[in-house]
């Protein structure tokens, strides 16, 4: 069933080009580029779009929220466990989007039920046909990633990002041709990352690190959080993701020569500012691994470069994430961890 791969996680990382194709199939009209998502045709949110999600899905939600805000649609993002319909304004104008791979996560389900109770319109963005979330919500949009066996979410995260990009396009109506072109070429670009990644070398170089930090800004901040979550889950090592600008407000005290920092330095996410943060950690002796689409611009500031192809700036986070998935995978592999079934974790969390 692992088709020659050592782990389901590795197989699922490599299935991402296909997962993206499945998510896109039939949803971008030729030649005009109009985006249609089933079930959303009559959905025209008048008010706030609120996202509720847990874990990896909350990182996808943060990415989606940023896309919507950039198009002038007001959003709020909540960890589902922190969401209570009485503490935030929820009314008939509110659209509450539950992002949940399994469609069964108890915290997310409770949040969606509360939102429905408060009269909001609800949408499930899920991988699982007929799941509790799909049944609870007024609307449902499937991410179509196919079954994911590894406990660590990989291809489903990418599919959520792509579905949220489509969702944004569908709500906004007139999509930027360069963005649509970027979406169409995304499967190939992810394949390029998979074929050329030097993540294994980086993992080998830092397998003994005390901790791993990930910094990103704007579109890449959610990927920094996700990179750290994946690293924690499957390697059991200390990892944290930060919005790059927050480093100097506390986390910098943790930085030493034995805490490699993965810096997401992509064009379009105010990379000159993040480079300033890179200098702060280098002064403390930390090795820096740049994940970047502009290696000639930032390579000289980094100890290692994990290169990604250039594409639309709003889509580079999707490519950067693939590099980080591979780094976590190879660190966990070197440490001999139970990659597909990390200790203490379950694929679907059905208790609050
Ligand atoms: C991490 C992971 C979890 C899930 C979270 C939400 O790799 O898989 O953090 O993302 O438990 O699960 P869903 O998306 O099923 O609601």
Coordinates of C-alpha atoms and ligand atoms in Angstrom, one line a residue:
X1 CA 0.0 0.0 0.0
X2 CA 3.0 2.3 0.5
X3 CA 3.9 1.6 -3.2
X4 CA 7.6 1.3 -2.5
X5 CA 7.8 4.3 -0.1
X6 CA 9.2 3.7 3.4
X7 CA 6.3 5.6 5.0
X8 CA 2.9 6.8 4.1
X9 CA 4.0 10.3 5.0
X10 CA 6.6 10.2 2.2
X11 CA 4.2 8.7 -0.2
X12 CA 1.6 11.4 0.6
X13 CA 4.2 14.2 0.3
X14 CA 5.0 12.8 -3.2
X15 CA 1.3 12.6 -4.1
X16 CA 0.8 16.3 -3.7
X17 CA 1.0 17.2 -7.4
X18 CA -1.8 14.8 -8.0
X19 CA -3.8 16.0 -5.0
X20 CA -3.6 19.6 -6.4
X21 CA -4.7 18.4 -9.8
X22 CA -7.7 16.7 -8.3
X23 CA -8.6 19.8 -6.3
X24 CA -8.4 22.0 -9.4
X25 CA -10.2 19.7 -11.8
X26 CA -13.1 21.3 -13.5
X27 CA -13.1 24.3 -11.2
X28 CA -11.4 26.9 -13.3
X29 CA -13.3 27.5 -16.5
X30 CA -11.5 27.8 -19.9
X31 CA -10.9 30.2 -21.4
X32 CA -12.3 32.9 -19.2
X33 CA -10.9 31.6 -15.9
X34 CA -14.1 31.9 -13.9
X35 CA -13.9 29.8 -10.7
X36 CA -16.8 27.5 -9.7
X37 CA -16.9 25.5 -6.5
X38 CA -19.8 23.2 -6.1
X39 CA -22.2 24.3 -3.4
X40 CA -20.9 27.9 -3.4
X41 CA -22.8 29.2 -6.4
X42 CA -25.4 31.0 -4.3
X43 CA -23.0 32.1 -1.6
X44 CA -22.4 35.8 -1.3
X45 CA -21.2 36.7 2.1
X46 CA -22.3 40.2 3.2
X47 CA -20.4 40.3 6.4
X48 CA -17.4 38.8 8.2
X49 CA -15.9 35.5 7.1
X50 CA -14.8 33.6 10.2
X51 CA -12.5 30.6 10.0
X52 CA -12.6 27.9 12.7
X53 CA -10.0 25.0 12.6
X54 CA -7.5 23.1 14.6
X55 CA -3.8 22.2 14.1
X56 CA -2.6 22.0 10.6
X57 CA -6.0 23.0 9.3
X58 CA -5.8 26.2 11.3
X59 CA -2.5 27.0 9.5
X60 CA -4.3 26.6 6.2
X61 CA -7.1 28.8 7.5
X62 CA -4.7 31.6 8.3
X63 CA -3.3 31.4 4.8
X64 CA -6.9 31.5 3.4
X65 CA -7.8 34.4 5.6
X66 CA -4.9 36.4 4.4
X67 CA -5.9 35.8 0.8
X68 CA -9.4 37.0 1.4
X69 CA -8.3 40.1 3.4
X70 CA -6.0 41.0 0.5
X71 CA -9.1 41.1 -1.7
X72 CA -10.9 43.4 0.7
X73 CA -13.1 40.7 2.4
X74 CA -13.0 41.0 6.2
X75 CA -12.0 37.9 8.0
X76 CA -11.3 36.5 11.5
X77 CA -9.5 33.3 12.2
X78 CA -10.1 31.3 15.4
X79 CA -8.7 28.1 16.8
X80 CA -11.9 26.1 17.0
X81 CA -11.3 25.3 20.7
X82 CA -11.2 29.0 21.4
X83 CA -14.4 29.9 19.5
X84 CA -17.6 30.7 21.3
X85 CA -20.4 32.3 19.3
X86 CA -21.3 34.6 22.3
X87 CA -17.8 36.2 22.6
X88 CA -17.5 37.2 18.9
X89 CA -20.2 38.9 16.9
X90 CA -21.9 36.2 14.9
X91 CA -25.2 36.9 13.1
X92 CA -27.1 36.1 9.9
X93 CA -24.5 38.0 7.8
X94 CA -21.6 36.0 9.1
X95 CA -20.1 33.1 7.0
X96 CA -18.3 30.6 9.3
X97 CA -15.9 28.3 7.4
X98 CA -14.8 25.1 9.2
X99 CA -11.5 23.9 7.8
X100 CA -11.3 20.2 8.7
X101 CA -9.6 17.4 6.8
X102 CA -11.5 14.6 8.7
X103 CA -14.7 16.5 9.2
X104 CA -14.9 14.9 12.6
X105 CA -12.7 17.1 14.9
X106 CA -14.7 17.6 18.0
X107 CA -13.5 21.2 18.7
X108 CA -14.3 22.2 15.1
X109 CA -17.7 20.5 15.2
X110 CA -18.7 22.3 18.4
X111 CA -17.7 25.7 16.9
X112 CA -19.7 25.0 13.7
X113 CA -22.8 23.9 15.8
X114 CA -22.5 27.1 17.8
X115 CA -22.2 29.2 14.7
X116 CA -25.3 27.5 13.2
X117 CA -27.1 28.1 16.4
X118 CA -26.3 31.8 16.2
X119 CA -27.8 32.0 12.7
X120 CA -24.6 32.2 10.7
X121 CA -24.2 30.6 7.3
X122 CA -21.7 27.7 7.6
X123 CA -19.4 26.1 5.1
X124 CA -17.3 22.9 5.6
X125 CA -14.0 22.7 3.7
X126 CA -13.2 19.1 4.2
X127 CA -11.7 16.0 2.6
X128 CA -14.3 13.6 3.8
X129 CA -17.6 13.0 2.0
X130 CA -20.5 12.5 4.3
X131 CA -18.5 13.6 7.4
X132 CA -20.1 15.2 10.4
X133 CA -18.9 18.6 9.2
X134 CA -20.3 18.1 5.7
X135 CA -23.6 17.2 7.2
X136 CA -23.7 20.0 9.8
X137 CA -22.9 22.9 7.4
X138 CA -25.1 24.7 5.0
X139 CA -22.5 24.4 2.3
X140 CA -19.7 22.0 1.6
X141 CA -16.6 22.2 -0.5
X142 CA -14.4 19.1 -0.9
X143 CA -10.6 19.5 -1.1
X144 CA -10.4 16.1 -2.9
X145 CA -6.9 15.1 -1.6
X146 CA -7.8 11.4 -1.4
X147 CA -7.3 9.3 1.7
X148 CA -4.4 10.3 4.0
X149 CA -3.0 7.5 6.2
X150 CA -0.1 9.3 7.9
X151 CA -1.2 11.0 11.1
X152 CA 0.8 14.1 10.1
X153 CA -1.3 16.1 7.6
X154 CA 0.7 16.8 4.4
X155 CA -1.2 16.4 1.1
X156 CA -4.4 17.5 2.8
X157 CA -2.7 20.7 3.9
X158 CA -1.7 21.5 0.4
X159 CA -5.1 20.7 -0.9
X160 CA -6.7 23.0 1.7
X161 CA -4.4 25.8 0.6
X162 CA -5.4 25.3 -3.0
X163 CA -9.1 25.0 -2.1
X164 CA -8.9 28.2 -0.2
X165 CA -7.2 29.9 -3.1
X166 CA -10.1 28.7 -5.3
X167 CA -12.6 29.8 -2.7
X168 CA -11.0 33.3 -2.7
X169 CA -11.2 33.4 -6.4
X170 CA -14.9 32.3 -6.4
X171 CA -15.9 34.9 -3.8
X172 CA -14.0 37.8 -5.4
X173 CA -15.3 36.9 -8.9
X174 CA -12.7 38.4 -11.2
X175 CA -9.4 36.5 -10.7
X176 CA -6.0 37.9 -11.6
X177 CA -4.9 35.9 -14.7
X178 CA -1.4 35.5 -13.2
X179 CA -2.9 34.0 -10.1
X180 CA -4.9 31.5 -12.2
X181 CA -1.9 30.7 -14.3
X182 CA 0.0 30.1 -11.1
X183 CA -2.7 27.7 -9.8
X184 CA -2.6 25.8 -13.1
X185 CA 1.1 25.3 -13.1
X186 CA 1.3 24.5 -9.4
X187 CA 1.3 20.7 -9.7
X188 CA 4.4 20.9 -11.9
X189 CA 6.1 23.4 -9.6
X190 CA 5.5 21.1 -6.6
X191 CA 7.0 18.2 -8.7
X192 CA 10.1 20.4 -9.3
X193 CA 10.5 20.9 -5.6
X194 CA 10.1 17.2 -4.9
X195 CA 12.6 16.3 -7.6
X196 CA 15.3 18.8 -6.7
X197 CA 15.0 19.3 -3.0
X198 CA 18.1 19.3 -0.9
X199 CA 16.1 18.9 2.3
X200 CA 17.8 15.7 3.2
X201 CA 21.2 17.3 3.3
X202 CA 19.9 20.0 5.6
X203 CA 18.2 17.4 7.8
X204 CA 21.5 15.5 8.1
X205 CA 23.4 18.7 9.0
X206 CA 21.1 19.6 11.8
X207 CA 19.7 16.3 13.2
X208 CA 21.3 17.0 16.6
X209 CA 20.0 20.5 17.0
X210 CA 18.5 21.6 20.3
X211 CA 15.5 23.2 18.7
X212 CA 14.3 24.3 15.3
X213 CA 12.8 27.7 14.6
X214 CA 10.8 28.8 11.6
X215 CA 10.2 32.4 10.6
X216 CA 7.9 33.8 8.0
X217 CA 6.0 37.0 7.3
X218 CA 2.6 37.8 5.8
X219 CA 1.8 35.0 3.4
X220 CA 4.6 32.8 4.7
X221 CA 3.9 33.1 8.4
X222 CA 1.3 30.3 8.4
X223 CA 3.9 28.1 6.7
X224 CA 6.4 28.9 9.5
X225 CA 3.8 27.7 12.0
X226 CA 3.0 24.6 10.0
X227 CA 6.7 23.8 9.5
X228 CA 7.2 23.8 13.3
X229 CA 4.1 21.8 13.9
X230 CA 5.2 19.1 11.5
X231 CA 8.7 19.0 13.0
X232 CA 7.3 18.6 16.6
X233 CA 4.8 15.9 15.6
X234 CA 7.1 13.6 13.9
X235 CA 10.6 14.2 15.4
X236 CA 9.5 15.0 19.0
X237 CA 11.9 17.8 19.1
X238 CA 11.4 21.4 20.1
X239 CA 10.3 23.5 17.2
X240 CA 8.5 26.9 17.0
X241 CA 7.2 29.0 14.2
X242 CA 7.1 32.8 14.6
X243 CA 6.0 35.7 12.6
X244 CA 9.5 37.0 11.9
X245 CA 8.8 40.4 13.4
X246 CA 8.0 38.8 16.8
X247 CA 11.5 37.3 17.2
X248 CA 12.8 40.3 19.0
X249 CA 9.8 40.4 21.4
X250 CA 10.9 37.3 23.3
X251 CA 11.9 34.3 21.2
X252 CA 15.3 35.7 20.4
X253 CA 16.3 34.7 23.9
X254 CA 16.1 31.0 22.8
X255 CA 18.4 31.4 19.8
X256 CA 21.9 29.9 20.0
X257 CA 24.4 28.3 17.6
X258 CA 22.5 25.1 18.1
X259 CA 19.1 26.3 17.0
X260 CA 18.9 26.4 13.2
X261 CA 16.4 29.0 11.9
X262 CA 14.4 28.3 8.7
X263 CA 13.7 31.6 7.2
X264 CA 11.0 31.9 4.6
X265 CA 12.4 34.5 2.3
X266 CA 10.1 34.8 -0.7
X267 CA 9.5 37.6 -3.1
X268 CA 6.3 39.3 -2.2
X269 CA 6.4 38.7 1.6
X270 CA 8.5 41.8 2.4
X271 CA 11.7 39.8 2.3
X272 CA 14.0 42.7 3.1
X273 CA 12.3 43.0 6.5
X274 CA 12.7 39.2 7.2
X275 CA 16.4 39.5 6.1
X276 CA 16.8 42.0 9.0
X277 CA 15.5 39.3 11.4
X278 CA 17.9 36.8 9.8
X279 CA 20.7 39.1 10.8
X280 CA 19.4 39.2 14.4
X281 CA 19.7 35.4 14.7
X282 CA 23.0 35.2 12.9
X283 CA 24.5 37.6 15.4
X284 CA 23.6 35.0 18.0
X285 CA 25.4 32.3 16.0
X286 CA 22.3 30.5 14.7
X287 CA 22.6 28.7 11.4
X288 CA 20.2 29.9 8.8
X289 CA 18.4 27.9 6.1
X290 CA 16.7 30.1 3.5
X291 CA 13.7 28.8 1.8
X292 CA 13.5 31.1 -1.2
X293 CA 12.4 31.7 -4.8
X294 CA 15.2 34.4 -5.1
X295 CA 18.4 32.5 -4.1
X296 CA 20.7 35.0 -5.9
X297 CA 19.3 37.7 -3.7
X298 CA 19.4 36.0 -0.3
X299 CA 21.8 33.1 -0.7
X300 CA 24.7 35.0 0.7
X301 CA 22.9 35.5 4.0
X302 CA 22.2 31.8 4.5
X303 CA 24.2 28.7 5.5
X304 CA 21.9 26.6 3.3
X305 CA 19.4 27.4 0.6
X306 CA 16.3 25.4 -0.1
X307 CA 15.2 26.7 -3.5
X308 CA 11.6 26.9 -4.8
X309 CA 10.6 27.9 -8.3
X310 CA 9.2 31.4 -8.7
X311 CA 5.5 31.8 -9.2
X312 CA 2.7 34.2 -8.1
X313 CA 3.7 35.6 -4.7
X314 CA 0.5 34.4 -3.1
X315 CA 1.3 30.8 -4.1
X316 CA 5.0 30.6 -3.1
X317 CA 3.9 29.6 0.5
X318 CA 2.5 26.4 -1.0
X319 CA 5.9 25.5 -2.5
X320 CA 7.9 26.6 0.5
X321 CA 5.9 24.3 2.7
X322 CA 6.9 21.3 0.7
X323 CA 10.5 21.9 1.4
X324 CA 9.7 22.1 5.2
X325 CA 7.7 18.8 5.0
X326 CA 10.7 17.1 3.6
X327 CA 13.1 18.5 6.2
X328 CA 10.9 17.2 9.0
X329 CA 10.5 13.9 7.3
X330 CA 14.3 13.4 7.0
X331 CA 15.0 14.5 10.5
X332 CA 12.4 12.1 11.9
X333 CA 13.8 9.4 9.6
X334 CA 17.4 9.9 10.9
X335 CA 16.0 9.7 14.5
X336 CA 14.2 6.5 13.7
X337 CA 10.8 7.9 14.8
X338 CA 7.5 6.3 14.2
X339 CA 6.7 8.7 11.4
X340 CA 3.3 7.5 10.3
X341 CA 2.0 7.1 13.9
X342 CA 3.7 9.5 16.2
X343 CA 3.4 8.8 19.9
X344 CA 0.3 10.3 21.7
X345 CA -1.4 11.5 18.5
X346 CA -4.5 10.3 16.6
X347 CA -5.5 11.1 13.0
X348 CA -8.9 12.3 14.0
X349 CA -9.4 14.0 17.4
X350 CA -13.0 13.3 18.5
X351 CA -12.7 14.7 22.1
X352 CA -12.7 18.4 23.0
Ligands
LIG1 C1 -1.2 17.7 12.2 C2 -2.6 17.3 12.2 C3 -3.5 17.9 13.1 C4 -4.9 18.1 12.4 C5 -5.9 18.6 13.5 C6 -7.2 19.0 12.8 O1 -0.5 17.1 11.2 O2 -2.9 16.4 11.4 O3 -3.0 19.0 13.7 O4 -4.7 19.1 11.4 O5 -6.1 17.6 14.4 O6 -7.7 17.9 12.1 P1 -8.9 18.0 11.0 O7 -8.3 18.8 9.9 O8 -9.2 16.7 10.6 O9 -10.0 18.8 11.6

